[in-house]
Short mmCIF file of C-alpha atoms and ligand atoms in Angstrom, two decimals:
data_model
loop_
_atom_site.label_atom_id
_atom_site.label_comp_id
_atom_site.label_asym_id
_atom_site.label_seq_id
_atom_site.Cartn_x
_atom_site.Cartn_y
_atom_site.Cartn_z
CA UNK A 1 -5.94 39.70 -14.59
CA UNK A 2 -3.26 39.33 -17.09
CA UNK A 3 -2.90 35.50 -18.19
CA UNK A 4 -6.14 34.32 -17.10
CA UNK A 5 -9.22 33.60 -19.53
CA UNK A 6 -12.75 33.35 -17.86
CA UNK A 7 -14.85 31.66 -20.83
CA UNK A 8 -17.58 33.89 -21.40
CA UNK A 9 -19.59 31.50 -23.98
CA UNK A 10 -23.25 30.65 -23.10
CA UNK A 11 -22.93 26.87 -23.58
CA UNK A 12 -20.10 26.60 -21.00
CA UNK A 13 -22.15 28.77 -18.66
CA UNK A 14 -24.73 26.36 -18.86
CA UNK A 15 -23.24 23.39 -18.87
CA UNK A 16 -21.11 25.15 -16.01
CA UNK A 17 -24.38 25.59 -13.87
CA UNK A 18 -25.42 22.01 -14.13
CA UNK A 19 -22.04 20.73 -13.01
CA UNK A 20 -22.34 22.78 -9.72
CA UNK A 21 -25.83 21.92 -9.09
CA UNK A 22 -25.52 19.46 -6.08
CA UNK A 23 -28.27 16.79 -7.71
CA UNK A 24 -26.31 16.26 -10.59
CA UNK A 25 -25.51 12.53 -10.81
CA UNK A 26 -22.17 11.22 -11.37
CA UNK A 27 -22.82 10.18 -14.82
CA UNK A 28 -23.68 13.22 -16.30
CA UNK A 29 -21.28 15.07 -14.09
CA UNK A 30 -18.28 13.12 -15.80
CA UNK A 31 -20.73 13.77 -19.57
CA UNK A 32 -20.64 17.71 -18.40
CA UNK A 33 -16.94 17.64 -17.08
CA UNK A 34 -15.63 16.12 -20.36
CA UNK A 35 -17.60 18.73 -22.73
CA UNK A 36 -16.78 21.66 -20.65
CA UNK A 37 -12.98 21.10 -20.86
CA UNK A 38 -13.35 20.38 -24.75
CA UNK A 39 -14.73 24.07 -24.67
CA UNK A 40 -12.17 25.39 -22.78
CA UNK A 41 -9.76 23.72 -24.83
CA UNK A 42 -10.47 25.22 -28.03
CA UNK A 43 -10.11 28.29 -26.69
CA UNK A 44 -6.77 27.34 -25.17
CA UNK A 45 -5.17 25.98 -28.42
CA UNK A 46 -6.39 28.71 -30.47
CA UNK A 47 -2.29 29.93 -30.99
CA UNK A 48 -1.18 26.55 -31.67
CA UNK A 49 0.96 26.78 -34.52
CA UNK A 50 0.11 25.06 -38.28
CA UNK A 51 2.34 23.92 -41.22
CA UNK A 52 1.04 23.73 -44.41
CA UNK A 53 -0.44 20.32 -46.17
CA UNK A 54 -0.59 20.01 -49.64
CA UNK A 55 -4.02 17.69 -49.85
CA UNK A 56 -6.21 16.76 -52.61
CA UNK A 57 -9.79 17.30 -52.25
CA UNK A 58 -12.41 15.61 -54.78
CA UNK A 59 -11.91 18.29 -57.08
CA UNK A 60 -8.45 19.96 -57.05
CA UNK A 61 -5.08 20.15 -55.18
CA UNK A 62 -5.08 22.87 -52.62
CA UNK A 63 -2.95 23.54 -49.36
CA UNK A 64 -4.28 22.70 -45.91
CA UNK A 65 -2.75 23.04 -42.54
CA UNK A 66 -1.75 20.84 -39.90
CA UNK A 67 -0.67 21.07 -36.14
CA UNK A 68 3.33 21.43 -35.47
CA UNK A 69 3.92 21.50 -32.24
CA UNK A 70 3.31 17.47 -30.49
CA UNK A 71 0.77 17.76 -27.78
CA UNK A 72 1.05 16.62 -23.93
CA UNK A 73 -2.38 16.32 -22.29
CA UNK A 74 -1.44 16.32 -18.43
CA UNK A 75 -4.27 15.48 -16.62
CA UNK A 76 -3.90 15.53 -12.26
CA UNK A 77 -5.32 12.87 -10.75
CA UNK A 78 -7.97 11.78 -10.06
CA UNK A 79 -9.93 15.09 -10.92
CA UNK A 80 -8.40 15.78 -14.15
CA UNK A 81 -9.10 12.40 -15.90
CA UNK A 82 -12.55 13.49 -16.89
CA UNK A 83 -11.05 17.03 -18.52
CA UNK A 84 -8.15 14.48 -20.47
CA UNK A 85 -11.38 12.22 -21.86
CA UNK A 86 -12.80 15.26 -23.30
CA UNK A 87 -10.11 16.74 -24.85
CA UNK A 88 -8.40 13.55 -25.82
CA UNK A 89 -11.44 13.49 -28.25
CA UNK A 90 -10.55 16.82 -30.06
CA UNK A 91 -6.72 15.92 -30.38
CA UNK A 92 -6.49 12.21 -30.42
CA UNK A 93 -2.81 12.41 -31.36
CA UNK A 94 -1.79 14.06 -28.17
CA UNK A 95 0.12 12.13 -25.79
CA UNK A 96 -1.63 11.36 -21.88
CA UNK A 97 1.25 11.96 -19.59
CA UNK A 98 -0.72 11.57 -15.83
CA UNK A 99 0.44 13.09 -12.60
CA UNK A 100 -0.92 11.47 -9.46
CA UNK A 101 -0.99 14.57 -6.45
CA UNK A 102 -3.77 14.55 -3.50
CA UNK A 103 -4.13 17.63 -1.29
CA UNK A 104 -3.33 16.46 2.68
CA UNK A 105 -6.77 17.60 4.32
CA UNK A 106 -4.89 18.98 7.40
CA UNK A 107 -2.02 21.35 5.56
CA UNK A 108 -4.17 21.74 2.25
CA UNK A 109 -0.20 20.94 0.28
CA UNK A 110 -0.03 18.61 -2.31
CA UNK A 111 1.47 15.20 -1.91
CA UNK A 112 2.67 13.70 -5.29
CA UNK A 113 2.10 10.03 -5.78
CA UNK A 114 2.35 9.13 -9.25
CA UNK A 115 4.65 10.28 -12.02
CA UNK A 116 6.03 7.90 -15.00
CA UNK A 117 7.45 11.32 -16.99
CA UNK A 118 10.66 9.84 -18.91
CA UNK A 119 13.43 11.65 -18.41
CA UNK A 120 13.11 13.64 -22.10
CA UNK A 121 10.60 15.48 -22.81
CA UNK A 122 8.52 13.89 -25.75
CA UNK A 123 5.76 16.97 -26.67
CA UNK A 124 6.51 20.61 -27.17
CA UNK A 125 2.85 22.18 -25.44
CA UNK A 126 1.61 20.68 -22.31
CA UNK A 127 -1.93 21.26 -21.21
CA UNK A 128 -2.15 20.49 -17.49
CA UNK A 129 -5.82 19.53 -16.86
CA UNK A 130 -7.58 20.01 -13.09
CA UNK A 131 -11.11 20.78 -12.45
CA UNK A 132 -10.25 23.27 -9.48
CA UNK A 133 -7.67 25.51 -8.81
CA UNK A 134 -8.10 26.12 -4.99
CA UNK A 135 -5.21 26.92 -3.08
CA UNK A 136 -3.29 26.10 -6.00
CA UNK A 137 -0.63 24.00 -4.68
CA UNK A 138 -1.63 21.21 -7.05
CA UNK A 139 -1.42 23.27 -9.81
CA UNK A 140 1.47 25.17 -8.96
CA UNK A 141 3.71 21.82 -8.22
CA UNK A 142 2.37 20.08 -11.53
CA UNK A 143 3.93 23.12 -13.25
CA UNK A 144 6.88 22.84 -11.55
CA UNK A 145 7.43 19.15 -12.49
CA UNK A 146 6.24 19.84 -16.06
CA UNK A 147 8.94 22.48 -16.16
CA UNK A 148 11.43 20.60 -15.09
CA UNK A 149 10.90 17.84 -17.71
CA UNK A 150 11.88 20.17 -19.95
CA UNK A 151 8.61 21.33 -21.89
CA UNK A 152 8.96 25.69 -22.18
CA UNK A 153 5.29 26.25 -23.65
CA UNK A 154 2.41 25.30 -20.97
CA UNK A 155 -1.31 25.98 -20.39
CA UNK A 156 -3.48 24.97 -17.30
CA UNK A 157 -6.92 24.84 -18.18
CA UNK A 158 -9.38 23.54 -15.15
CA UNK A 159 -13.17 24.88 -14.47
CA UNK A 160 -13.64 26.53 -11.53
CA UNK A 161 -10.59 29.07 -9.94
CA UNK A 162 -10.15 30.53 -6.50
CA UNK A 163 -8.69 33.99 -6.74
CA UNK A 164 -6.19 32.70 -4.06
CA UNK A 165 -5.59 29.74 -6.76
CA UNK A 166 -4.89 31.93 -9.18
CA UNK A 167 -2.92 34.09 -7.26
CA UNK A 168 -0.58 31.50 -6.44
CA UNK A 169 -0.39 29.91 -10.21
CA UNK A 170 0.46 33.83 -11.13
CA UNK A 171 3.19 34.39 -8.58
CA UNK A 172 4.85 30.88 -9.23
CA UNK A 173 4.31 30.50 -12.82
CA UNK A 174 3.52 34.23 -13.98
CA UNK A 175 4.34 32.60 -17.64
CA UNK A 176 1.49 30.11 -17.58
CA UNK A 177 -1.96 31.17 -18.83
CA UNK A 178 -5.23 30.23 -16.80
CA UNK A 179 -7.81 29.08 -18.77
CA UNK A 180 -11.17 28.63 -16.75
CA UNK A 181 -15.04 28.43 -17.09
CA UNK A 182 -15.11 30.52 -14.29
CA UNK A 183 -13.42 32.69 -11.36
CA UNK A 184 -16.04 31.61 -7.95
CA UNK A 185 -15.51 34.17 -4.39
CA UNK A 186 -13.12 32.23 -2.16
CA UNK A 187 -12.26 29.49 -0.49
CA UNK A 188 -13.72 28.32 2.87
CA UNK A 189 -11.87 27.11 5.58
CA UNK A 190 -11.40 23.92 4.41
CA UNK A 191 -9.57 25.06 1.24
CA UNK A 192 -13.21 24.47 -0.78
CA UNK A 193 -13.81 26.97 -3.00
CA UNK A 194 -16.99 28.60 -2.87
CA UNK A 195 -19.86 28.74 -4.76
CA UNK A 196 -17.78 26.15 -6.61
CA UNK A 197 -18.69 22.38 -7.14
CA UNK A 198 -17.98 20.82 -3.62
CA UNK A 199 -15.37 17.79 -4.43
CA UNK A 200 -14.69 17.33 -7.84
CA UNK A 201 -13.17 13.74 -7.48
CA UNK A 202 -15.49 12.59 -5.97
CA UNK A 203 -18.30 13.54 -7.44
CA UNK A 204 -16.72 12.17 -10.78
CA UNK A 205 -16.40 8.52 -9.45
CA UNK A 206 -19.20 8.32 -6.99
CA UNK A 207 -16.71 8.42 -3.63
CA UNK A 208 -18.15 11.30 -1.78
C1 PRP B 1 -8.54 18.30 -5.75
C2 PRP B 1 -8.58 18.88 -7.14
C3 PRP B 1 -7.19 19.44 -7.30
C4 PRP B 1 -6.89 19.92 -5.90
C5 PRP B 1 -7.09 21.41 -5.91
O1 PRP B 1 -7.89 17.10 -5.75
O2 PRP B 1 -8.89 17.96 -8.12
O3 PRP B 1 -6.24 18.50 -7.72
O4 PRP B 1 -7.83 19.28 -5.03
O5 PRP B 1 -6.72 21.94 -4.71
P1 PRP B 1 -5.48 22.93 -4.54
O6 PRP B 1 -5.60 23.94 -5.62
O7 PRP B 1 -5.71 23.48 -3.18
O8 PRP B 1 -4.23 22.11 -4.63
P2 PRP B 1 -7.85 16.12 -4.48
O9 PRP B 1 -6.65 16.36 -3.66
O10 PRP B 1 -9.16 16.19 -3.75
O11 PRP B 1 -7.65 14.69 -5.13
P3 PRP B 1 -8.63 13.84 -6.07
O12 PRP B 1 -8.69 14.53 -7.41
O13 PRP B 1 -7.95 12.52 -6.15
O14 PRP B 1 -9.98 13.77 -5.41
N1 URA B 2 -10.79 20.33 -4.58
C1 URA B 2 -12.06 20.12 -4.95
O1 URA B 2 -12.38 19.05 -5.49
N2 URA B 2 -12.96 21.08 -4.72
C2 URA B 2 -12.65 22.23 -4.13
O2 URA B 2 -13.54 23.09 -3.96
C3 URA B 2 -11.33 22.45 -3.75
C4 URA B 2 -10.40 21.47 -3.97
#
């Protein structure tokens, strides 16, 4: 699939298979959630761009690099909050710009509830940060509002995709990569995806 990136490294494959495993406490779920998307991340910002730093080290001058482009982490609550934590760590520069969206059980759309985005943009890249890509709508409509603040370079990374997720992120936003631990078999009829990780909110903050 053009535009989407499966990880294929063995650490998030294992950290992947404790996160789905259904006795895996809340605690270490929000431990494996943040280290997972700090994997996925470096492999996401691997084309940011660098400008040169001239730097001193102990023993001589030398040129270094440093990042260009101002980063927007863009976490959708609640889910994503865990993924920001862990990435946060990596780039602690980058700017937390949260979008509050719940899926309606009945319809499976997304209803937006929370978005403090001032009207210019302030970062140039935007990662927008969900565990699970489903049916997608959540995705799909944080892309759109990212958009439309203005911000032309964007990357969704999450853990676990639906092909019918992905399918819909493609169709909408055919510009936006997909970067993912993995790609699970489908969704049931409740819009879960499956194998998957059952409710990823909830299992973060102990609702379910
Ligand atoms: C979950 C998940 C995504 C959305 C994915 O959030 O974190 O945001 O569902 O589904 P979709 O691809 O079909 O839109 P949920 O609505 O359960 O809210 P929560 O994170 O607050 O629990
Ligand atoms: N949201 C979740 O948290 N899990 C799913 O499987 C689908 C949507």
């Amino acid at each position: 699939m053009p535009n989407v990136f499966a990880s294929q490294h063995p650490l998030v494959a294992h950290k992947l298979s404790r996160l789905r495993d259904r006795n895996t406490e809340p605690k270490k779920f929000r431990e494996l959630v943040r280290e997972i998307a700090a994997l996925l991340a470096y492999e996401a910002t691997a084309d940011l761009v660098t400008v040169p730093r001239p730097l001193e080290t102990p023993l001589t001058a030398m040129t270094g690099a440093e990042l260009k482009e101002k980063i927007g982490l863009v976490p959708i609550l609640r889910a994503g909050l865990g993924m920001a934590e862990g990435i946060w760590e990596l780039m602690p520069t980058a700017e937390v710009w949260h979008i509050g969206l719940y899926r309606d059980e009945q319809t499976l759309k997304p209803v937006q509830y929370y978005n403090k985005l001032p009207v210019e943009p302030t970062v140039s890249v935007c990662l927008i940060l969900d565990p699970m890509l489903a049916t997608g709508g959540s995705a799909v409509a944080t892309t759109d509002i990212v958009k439309r603040w203005g911000v032309k370079k964007i990357k969704f990374v999450g853990v676990i995709g639906a092909p019918e997720g992905i399918a819909a992120m493609q169709k909408a936003h055919p510009d936006v990569p997909i970067y993912l631990a993995a790609i699970d078999d489908h969704l049931n009829e409740h819009g879960y995806i499956v194998p998957g990780l059952g409710d990823a909110g909830d299992r973060q903050f102990g609702t379910g």
